[in-house]
mmCIF file of C-alpha atoms and ligand atoms in Angstrom:
data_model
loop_
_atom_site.group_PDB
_atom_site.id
_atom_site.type_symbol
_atom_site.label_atom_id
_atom_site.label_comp_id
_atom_site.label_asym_id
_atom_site.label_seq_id
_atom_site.Cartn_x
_atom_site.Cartn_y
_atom_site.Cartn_z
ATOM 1 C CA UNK A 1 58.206 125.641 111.319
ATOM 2 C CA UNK A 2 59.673 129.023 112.439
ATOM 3 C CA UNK A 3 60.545 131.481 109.604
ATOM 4 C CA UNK A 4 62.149 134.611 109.728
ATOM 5 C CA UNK A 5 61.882 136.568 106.482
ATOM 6 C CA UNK A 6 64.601 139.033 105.934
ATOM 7 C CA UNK A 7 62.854 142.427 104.131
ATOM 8 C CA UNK A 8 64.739 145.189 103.252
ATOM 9 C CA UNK A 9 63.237 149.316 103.020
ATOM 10 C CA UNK A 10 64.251 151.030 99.675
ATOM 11 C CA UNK A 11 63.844 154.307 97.717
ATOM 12 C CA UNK A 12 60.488 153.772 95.306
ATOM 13 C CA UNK A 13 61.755 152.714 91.958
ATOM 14 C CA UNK A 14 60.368 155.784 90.279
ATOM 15 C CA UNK A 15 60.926 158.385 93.286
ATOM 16 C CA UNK A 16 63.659 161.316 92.247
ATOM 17 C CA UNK A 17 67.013 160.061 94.252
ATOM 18 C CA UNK A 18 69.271 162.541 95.606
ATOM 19 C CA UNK A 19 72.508 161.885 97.279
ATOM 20 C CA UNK A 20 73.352 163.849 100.755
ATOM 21 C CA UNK A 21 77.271 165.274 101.057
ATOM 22 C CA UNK A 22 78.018 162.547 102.506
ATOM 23 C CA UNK A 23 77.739 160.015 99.564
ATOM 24 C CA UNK A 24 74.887 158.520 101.023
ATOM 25 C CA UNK A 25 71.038 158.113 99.354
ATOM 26 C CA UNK A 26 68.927 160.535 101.293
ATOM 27 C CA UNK A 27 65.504 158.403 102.267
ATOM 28 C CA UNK A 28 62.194 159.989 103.301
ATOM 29 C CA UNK A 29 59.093 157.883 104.434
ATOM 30 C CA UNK A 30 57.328 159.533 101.681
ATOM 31 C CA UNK A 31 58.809 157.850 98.505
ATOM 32 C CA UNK A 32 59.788 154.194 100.317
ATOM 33 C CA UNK A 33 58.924 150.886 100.220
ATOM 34 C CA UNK A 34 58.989 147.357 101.042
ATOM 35 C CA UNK A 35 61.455 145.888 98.847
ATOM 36 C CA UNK A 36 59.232 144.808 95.865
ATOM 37 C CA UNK A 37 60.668 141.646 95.498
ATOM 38 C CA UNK A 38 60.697 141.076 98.902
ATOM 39 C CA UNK A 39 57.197 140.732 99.431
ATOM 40 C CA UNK A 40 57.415 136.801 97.571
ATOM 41 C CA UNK A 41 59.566 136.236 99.949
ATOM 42 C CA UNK A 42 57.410 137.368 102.507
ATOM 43 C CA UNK A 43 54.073 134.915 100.760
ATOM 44 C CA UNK A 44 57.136 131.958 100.858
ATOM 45 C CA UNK A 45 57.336 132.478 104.414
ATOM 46 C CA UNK A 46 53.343 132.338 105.127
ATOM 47 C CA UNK A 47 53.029 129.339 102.687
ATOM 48 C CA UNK A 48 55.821 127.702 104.202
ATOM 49 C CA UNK A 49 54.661 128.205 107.902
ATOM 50 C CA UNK A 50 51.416 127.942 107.219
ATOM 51 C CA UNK A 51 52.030 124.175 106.035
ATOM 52 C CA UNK A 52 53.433 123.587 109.771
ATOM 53 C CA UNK A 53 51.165 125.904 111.545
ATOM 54 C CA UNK A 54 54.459 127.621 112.436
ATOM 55 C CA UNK A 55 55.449 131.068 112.400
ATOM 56 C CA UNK A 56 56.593 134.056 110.646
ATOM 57 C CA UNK A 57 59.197 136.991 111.972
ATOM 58 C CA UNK A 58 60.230 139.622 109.889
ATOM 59 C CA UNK A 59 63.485 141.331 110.131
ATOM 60 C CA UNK A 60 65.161 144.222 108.643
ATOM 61 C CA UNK A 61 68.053 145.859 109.391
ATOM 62 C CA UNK A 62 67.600 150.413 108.352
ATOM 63 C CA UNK A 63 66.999 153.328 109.690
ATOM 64 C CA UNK A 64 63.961 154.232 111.651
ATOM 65 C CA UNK A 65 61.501 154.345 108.463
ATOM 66 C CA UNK A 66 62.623 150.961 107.855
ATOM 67 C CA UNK A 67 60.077 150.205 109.978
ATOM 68 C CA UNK A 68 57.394 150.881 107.254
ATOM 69 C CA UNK A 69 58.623 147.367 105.597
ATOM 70 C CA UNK A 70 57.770 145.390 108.754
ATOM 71 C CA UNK A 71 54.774 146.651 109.295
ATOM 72 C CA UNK A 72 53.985 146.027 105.307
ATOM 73 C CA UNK A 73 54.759 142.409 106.040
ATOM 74 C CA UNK A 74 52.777 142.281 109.403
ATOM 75 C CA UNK A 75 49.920 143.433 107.056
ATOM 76 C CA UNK A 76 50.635 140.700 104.731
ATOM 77 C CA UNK A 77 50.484 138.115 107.492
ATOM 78 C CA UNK A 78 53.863 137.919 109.405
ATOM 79 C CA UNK A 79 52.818 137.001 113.246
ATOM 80 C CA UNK A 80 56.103 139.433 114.553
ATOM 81 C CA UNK A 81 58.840 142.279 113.407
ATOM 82 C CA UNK A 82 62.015 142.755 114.957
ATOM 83 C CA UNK A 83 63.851 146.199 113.477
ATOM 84 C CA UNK A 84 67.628 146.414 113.781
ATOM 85 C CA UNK A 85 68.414 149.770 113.926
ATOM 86 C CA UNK A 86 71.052 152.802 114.807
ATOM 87 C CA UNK A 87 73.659 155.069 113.823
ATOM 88 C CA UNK A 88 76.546 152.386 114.520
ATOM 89 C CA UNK A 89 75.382 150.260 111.734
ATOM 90 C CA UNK A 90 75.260 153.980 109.164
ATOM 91 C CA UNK A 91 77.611 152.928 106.444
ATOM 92 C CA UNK A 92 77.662 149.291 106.752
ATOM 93 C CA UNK A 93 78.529 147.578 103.269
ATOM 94 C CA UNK A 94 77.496 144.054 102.364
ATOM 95 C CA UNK A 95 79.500 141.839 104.565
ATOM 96 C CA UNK A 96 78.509 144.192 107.531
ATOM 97 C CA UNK A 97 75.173 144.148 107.041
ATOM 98 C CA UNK A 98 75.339 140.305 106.494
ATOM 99 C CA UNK A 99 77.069 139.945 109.427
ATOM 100 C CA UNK A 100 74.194 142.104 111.760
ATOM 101 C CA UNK A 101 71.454 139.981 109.848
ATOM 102 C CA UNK A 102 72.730 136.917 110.797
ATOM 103 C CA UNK A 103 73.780 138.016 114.426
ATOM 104 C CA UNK A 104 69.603 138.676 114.590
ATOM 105 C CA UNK A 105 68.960 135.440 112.853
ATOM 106 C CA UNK A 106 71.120 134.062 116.311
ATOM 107 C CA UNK A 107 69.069 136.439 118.529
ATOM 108 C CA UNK A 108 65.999 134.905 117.423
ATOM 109 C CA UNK A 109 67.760 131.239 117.114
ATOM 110 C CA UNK A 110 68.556 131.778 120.916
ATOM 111 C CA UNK A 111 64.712 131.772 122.200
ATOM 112 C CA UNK A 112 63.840 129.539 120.080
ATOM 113 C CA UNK A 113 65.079 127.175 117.147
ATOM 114 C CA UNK A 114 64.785 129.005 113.521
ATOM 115 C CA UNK A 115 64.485 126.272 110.567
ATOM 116 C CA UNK A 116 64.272 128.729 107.621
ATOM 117 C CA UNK A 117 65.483 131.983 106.312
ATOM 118 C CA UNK A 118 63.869 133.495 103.744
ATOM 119 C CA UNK A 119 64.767 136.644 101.423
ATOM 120 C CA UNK A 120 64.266 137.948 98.143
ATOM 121 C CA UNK A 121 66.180 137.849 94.858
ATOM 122 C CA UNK A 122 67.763 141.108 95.444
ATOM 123 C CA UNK A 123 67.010 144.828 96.773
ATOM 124 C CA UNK A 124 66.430 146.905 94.423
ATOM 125 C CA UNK A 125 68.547 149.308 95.226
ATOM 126 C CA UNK A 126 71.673 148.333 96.052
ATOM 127 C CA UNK A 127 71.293 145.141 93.725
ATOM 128 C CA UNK A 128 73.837 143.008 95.095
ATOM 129 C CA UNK A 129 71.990 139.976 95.215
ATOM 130 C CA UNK A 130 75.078 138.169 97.783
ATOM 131 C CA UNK A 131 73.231 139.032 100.997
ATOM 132 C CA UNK A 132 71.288 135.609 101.340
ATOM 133 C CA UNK A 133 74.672 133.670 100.804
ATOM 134 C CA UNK A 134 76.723 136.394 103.182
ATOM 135 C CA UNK A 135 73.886 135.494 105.843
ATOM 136 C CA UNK A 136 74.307 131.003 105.029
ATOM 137 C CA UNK A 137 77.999 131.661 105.694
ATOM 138 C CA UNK A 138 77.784 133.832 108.631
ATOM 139 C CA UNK A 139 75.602 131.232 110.392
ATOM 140 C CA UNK A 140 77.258 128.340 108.307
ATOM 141 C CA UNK A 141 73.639 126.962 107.108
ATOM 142 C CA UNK A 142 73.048 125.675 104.083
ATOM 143 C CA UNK A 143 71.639 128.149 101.188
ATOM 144 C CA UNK A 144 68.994 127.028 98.269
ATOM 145 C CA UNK A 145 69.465 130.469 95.976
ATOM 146 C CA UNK A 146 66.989 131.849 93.053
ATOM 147 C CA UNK A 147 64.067 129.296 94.185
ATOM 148 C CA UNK A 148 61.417 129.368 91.751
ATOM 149 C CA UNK A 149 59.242 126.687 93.755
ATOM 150 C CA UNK A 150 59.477 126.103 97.391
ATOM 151 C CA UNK A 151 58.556 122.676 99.079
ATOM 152 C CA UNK A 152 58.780 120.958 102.789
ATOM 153 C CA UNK A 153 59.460 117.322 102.460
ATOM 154 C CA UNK A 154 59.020 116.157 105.960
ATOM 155 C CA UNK A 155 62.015 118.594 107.726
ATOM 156 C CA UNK A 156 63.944 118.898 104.088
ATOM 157 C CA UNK A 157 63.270 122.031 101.946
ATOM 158 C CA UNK A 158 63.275 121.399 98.054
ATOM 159 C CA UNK A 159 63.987 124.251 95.919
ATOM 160 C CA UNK A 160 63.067 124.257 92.157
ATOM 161 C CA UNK A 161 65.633 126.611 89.633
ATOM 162 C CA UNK A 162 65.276 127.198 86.422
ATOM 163 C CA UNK A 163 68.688 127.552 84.202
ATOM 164 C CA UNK A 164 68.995 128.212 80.343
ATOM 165 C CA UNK A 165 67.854 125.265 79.800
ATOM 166 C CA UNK A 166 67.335 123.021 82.410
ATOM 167 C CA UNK A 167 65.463 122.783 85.928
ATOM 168 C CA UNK A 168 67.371 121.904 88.701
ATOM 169 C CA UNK A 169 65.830 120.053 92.342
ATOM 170 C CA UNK A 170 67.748 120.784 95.201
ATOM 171 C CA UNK A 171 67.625 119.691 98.858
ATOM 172 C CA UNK A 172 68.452 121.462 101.957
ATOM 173 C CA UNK A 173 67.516 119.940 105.472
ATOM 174 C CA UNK A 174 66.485 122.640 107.986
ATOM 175 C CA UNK A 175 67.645 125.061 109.184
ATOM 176 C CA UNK A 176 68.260 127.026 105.698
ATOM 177 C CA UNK A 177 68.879 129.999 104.056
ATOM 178 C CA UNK A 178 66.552 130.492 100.950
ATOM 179 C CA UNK A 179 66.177 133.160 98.361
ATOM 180 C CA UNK A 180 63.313 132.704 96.332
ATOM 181 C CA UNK A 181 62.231 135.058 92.745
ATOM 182 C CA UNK A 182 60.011 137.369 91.565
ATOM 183 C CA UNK A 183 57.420 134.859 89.944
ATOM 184 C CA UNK A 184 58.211 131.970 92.902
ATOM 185 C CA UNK A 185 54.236 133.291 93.831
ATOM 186 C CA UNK A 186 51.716 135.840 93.904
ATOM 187 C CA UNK A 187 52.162 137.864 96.801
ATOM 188 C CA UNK A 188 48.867 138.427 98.418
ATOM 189 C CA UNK A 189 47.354 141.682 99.053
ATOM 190 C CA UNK A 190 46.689 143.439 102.532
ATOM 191 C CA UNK A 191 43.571 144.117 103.474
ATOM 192 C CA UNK A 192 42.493 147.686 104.928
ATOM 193 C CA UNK A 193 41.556 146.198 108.417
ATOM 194 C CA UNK A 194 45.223 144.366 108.503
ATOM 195 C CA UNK A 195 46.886 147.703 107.369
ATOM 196 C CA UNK A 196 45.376 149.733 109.822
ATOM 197 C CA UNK A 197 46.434 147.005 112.716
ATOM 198 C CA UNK A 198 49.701 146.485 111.617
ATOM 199 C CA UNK A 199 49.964 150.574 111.759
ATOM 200 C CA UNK A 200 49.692 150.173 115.430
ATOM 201 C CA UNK A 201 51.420 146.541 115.820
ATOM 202 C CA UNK A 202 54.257 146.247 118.459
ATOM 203 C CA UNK A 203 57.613 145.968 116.879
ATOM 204 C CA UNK A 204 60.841 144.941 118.697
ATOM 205 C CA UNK A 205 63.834 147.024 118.481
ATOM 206 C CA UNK A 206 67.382 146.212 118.536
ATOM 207 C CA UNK A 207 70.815 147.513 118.508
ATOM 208 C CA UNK A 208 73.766 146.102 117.605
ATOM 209 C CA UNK A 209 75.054 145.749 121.359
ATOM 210 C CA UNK A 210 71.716 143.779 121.939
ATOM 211 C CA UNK A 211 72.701 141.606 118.886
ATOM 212 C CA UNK A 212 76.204 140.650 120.963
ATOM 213 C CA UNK A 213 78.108 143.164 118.188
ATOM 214 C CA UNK A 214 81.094 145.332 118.734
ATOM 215 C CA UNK A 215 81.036 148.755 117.538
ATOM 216 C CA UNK A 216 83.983 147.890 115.089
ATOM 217 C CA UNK A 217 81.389 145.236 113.635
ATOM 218 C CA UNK A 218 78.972 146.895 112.186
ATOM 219 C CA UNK A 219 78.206 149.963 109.724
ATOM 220 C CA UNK A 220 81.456 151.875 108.281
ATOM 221 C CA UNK A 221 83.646 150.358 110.980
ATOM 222 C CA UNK A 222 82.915 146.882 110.523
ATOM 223 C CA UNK A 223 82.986 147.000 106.379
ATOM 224 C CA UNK A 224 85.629 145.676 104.479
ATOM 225 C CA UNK A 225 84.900 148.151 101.684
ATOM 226 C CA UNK A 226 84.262 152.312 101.557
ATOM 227 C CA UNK A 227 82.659 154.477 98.949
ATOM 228 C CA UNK A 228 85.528 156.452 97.179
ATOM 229 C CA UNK A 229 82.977 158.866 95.541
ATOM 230 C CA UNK A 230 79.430 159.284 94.329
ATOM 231 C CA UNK A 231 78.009 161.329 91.796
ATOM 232 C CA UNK A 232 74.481 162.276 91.090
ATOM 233 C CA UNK A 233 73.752 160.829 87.471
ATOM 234 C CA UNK A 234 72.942 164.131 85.396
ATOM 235 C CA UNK A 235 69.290 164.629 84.703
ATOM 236 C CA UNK A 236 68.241 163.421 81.473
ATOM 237 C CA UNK A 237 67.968 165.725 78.605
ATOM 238 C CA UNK A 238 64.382 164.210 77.658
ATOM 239 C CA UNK A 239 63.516 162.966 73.967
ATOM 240 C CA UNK A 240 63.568 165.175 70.961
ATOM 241 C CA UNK A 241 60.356 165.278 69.068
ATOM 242 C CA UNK A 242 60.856 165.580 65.176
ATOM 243 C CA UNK A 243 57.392 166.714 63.625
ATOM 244 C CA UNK A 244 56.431 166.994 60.249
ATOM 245 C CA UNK A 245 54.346 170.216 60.541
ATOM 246 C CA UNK A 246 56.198 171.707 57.174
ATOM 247 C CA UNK A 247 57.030 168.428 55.425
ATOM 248 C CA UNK A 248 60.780 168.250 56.764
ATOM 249 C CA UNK A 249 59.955 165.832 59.714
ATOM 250 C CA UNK A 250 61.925 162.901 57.689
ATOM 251 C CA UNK A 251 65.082 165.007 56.590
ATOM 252 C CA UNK A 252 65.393 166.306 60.702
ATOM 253 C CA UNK A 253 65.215 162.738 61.330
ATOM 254 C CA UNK A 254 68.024 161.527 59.229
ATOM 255 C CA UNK A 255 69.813 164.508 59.869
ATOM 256 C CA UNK A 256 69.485 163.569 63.776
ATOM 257 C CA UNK A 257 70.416 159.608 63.435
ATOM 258 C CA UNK A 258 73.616 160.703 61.204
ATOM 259 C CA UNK A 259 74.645 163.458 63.997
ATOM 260 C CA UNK A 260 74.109 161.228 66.831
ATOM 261 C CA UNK A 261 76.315 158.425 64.782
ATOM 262 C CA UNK A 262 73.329 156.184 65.361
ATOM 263 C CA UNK A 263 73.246 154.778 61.790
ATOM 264 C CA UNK A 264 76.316 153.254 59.609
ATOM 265 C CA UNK A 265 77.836 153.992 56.981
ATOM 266 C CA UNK A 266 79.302 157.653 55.226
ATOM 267 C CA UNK A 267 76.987 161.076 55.094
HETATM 268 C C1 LIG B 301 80.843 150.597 101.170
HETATM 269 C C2 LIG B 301 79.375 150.581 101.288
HETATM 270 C C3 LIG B 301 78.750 151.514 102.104
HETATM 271 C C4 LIG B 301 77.359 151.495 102.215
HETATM 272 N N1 LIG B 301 76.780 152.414 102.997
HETATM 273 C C5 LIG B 301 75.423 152.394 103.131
HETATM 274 C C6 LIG B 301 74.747 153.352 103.946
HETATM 275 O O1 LIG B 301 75.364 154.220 104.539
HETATM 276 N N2 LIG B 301 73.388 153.267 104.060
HETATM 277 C C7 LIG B 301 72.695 152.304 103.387
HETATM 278 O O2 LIG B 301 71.473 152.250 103.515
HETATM 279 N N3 LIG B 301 73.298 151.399 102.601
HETATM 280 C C8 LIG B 301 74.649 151.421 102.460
HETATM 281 N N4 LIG B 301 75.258 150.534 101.658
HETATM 282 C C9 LIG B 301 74.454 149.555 100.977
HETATM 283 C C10 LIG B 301 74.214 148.375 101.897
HETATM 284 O O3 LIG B 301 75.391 147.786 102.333
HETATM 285 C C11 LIG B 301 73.449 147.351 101.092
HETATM 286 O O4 LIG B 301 72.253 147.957 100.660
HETATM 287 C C12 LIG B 301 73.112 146.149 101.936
HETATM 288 O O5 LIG B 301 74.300 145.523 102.313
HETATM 289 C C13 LIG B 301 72.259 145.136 101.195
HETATM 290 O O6 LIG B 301 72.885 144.812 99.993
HETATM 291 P P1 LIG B 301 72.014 144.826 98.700
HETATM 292 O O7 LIG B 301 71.174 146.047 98.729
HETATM 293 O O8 LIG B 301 72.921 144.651 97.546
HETATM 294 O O9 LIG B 301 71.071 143.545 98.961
HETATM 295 P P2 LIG B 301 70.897 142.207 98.138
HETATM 296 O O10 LIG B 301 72.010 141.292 98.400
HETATM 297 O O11 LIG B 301 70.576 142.547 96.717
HETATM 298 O O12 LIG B 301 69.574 141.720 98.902
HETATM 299 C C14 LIG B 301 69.057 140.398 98.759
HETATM 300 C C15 LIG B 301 68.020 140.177 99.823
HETATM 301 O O13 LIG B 301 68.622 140.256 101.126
HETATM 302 C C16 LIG B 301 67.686 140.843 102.055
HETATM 303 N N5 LIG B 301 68.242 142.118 102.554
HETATM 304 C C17 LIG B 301 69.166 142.916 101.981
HETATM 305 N N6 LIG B 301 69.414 143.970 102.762
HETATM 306 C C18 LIG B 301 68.643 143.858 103.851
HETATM 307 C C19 LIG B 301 68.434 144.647 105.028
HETATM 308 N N7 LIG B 301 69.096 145.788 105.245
HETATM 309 N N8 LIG B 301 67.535 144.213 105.954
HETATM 310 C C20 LIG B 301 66.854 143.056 105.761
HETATM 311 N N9 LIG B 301 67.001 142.274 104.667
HETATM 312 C C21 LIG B 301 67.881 142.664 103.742
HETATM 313 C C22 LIG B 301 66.384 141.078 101.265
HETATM 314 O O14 LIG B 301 65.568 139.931 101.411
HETATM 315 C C23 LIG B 301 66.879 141.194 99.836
HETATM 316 O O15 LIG B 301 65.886 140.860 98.866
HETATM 317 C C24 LIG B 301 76.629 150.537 101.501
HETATM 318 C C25 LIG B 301 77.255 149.597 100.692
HETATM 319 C C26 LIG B 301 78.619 149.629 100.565
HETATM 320 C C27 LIG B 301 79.282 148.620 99.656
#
């Protein structure tokens, strides 16, 4: 079985965001990451494969320290990384980027048959939780979304979801697009020896004329949608701490639930 996990590079969820003039995050090596919930779909990959003695590829599609999140899932176990990368995809929105990850997806598909796709739930920073379907439409595969359990029945995946409710089986015969959530597994940990050779691992690079794309395909040319603005979400003023020191803590307190209109009724 050949897999190709999709990971995406984001801003650490606790890092201090800025935005640049341009609208756009600004992203240092320094406070990035793997996409957290990437990384189960990264162990779905290596289960899956490892069942078929097949293999892994990981793909994003970001800026040059983008490549940190390949060689996170080389360290994890992922046998190759192909990075799709350059300014003409700056700006891309979701059906752009979609559009590039599949056309990588074909790349890949060209040298050799692909049977699965694998992402996560969502990234957790742009949170839009459609790439995995953009990607089954652009390649017109069939898509098994919010997998909770992962199977291989002979060549037909089988995909466990949990509503409100009720669990739901479904099938999808190879080759698929799968997104799978945050307690599908337990991703394993890296060890040191597999960081360090993953730091040195070879990765392919691509651009978007490798991936057969236009330059009115891909990044701000080839989106459908444009930021109007963006605005930096004022800091936050930090609680206020009500003490009791001199035996007014609980009149302050009232006083501050009745100015803030936080409880009912008159003063
Ligand atoms: C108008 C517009 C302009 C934008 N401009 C920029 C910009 O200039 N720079 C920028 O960085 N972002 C930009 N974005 C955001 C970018 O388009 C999205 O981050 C990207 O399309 C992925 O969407 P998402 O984060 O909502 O992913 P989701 O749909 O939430 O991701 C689900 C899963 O898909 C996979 N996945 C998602 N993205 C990638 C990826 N890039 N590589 C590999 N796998 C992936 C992962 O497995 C992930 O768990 C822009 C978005 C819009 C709408």
């Amino acid at each position: 079985m050949r897999v190709v996990v999709l990971v995406k590079h984001v801003p650490e969820l606790l890092s201090q965001r800025a935005l640049g003039e341009d609208g756009r995050t600004v992203r240092t090596s320094d406070d990035s990451a793997l996409n957290e919930v990437d990384e189960n779909a990264v162990e779905a990959a290596l289960q899956l494969a490892g069942s078929s003695e097949g293999e892994v590829i990981a793909v994003t599609l970001g800026p040059s320290i983008a490549v940190d999140a390949l060689r996170r899932t080389l360290a994890m176990g992922a046998s190759r990384a192909v990075h799709a990368t350059g300014d003409a995809f700056a700006g891309g929105d979701v059906v752009a980027t979609a559009r590039a990850l599949a056309a990588a997806v074909r790349h890949l598909d060209g040298e050799a048959p692909v049977d699965v796709v694998l992402t996560g739930l969502a990234a957790l920073d742009g949170l839009g939780s459609v790439i995995p379907s953009l990607v089954a439409a652009e390649l017109g595969w069939p898509q098994l979304t919010v997998v909770e359990e992962l199977t291989l029945e002979g060549q037909t995946l089988v995909g466990r979801r949990e509503l409100d409710g009720a669990t739901e089986r479904w099938r999808a015969a190879t080759p698929a697009v799968v997104s799978v959530t945050d307690s599908a597994n337990d991703p394993r940990l890296p060890k040191m020896k597999d960081l360090l050779a993953a730091r040195a691992a070879e990765i392919t690079v691509l651009t978007h004329t490798d991936l057969g794309l236009a330059d009115e395909e891909v990044g701000a040319a080839g989106s459908r949608t444009r930021v109007v603005e963006a605005a930096q979400r004022p800091e936050h003023p930090g609680p206020e701490i009500v003490t009791d020191d001199d035996g007014e803590g609980g009149v302050l307190l009232a006083r501050y639930l009745l100015d803030n209109d936080l409880v009912g009724g008159a003063r």
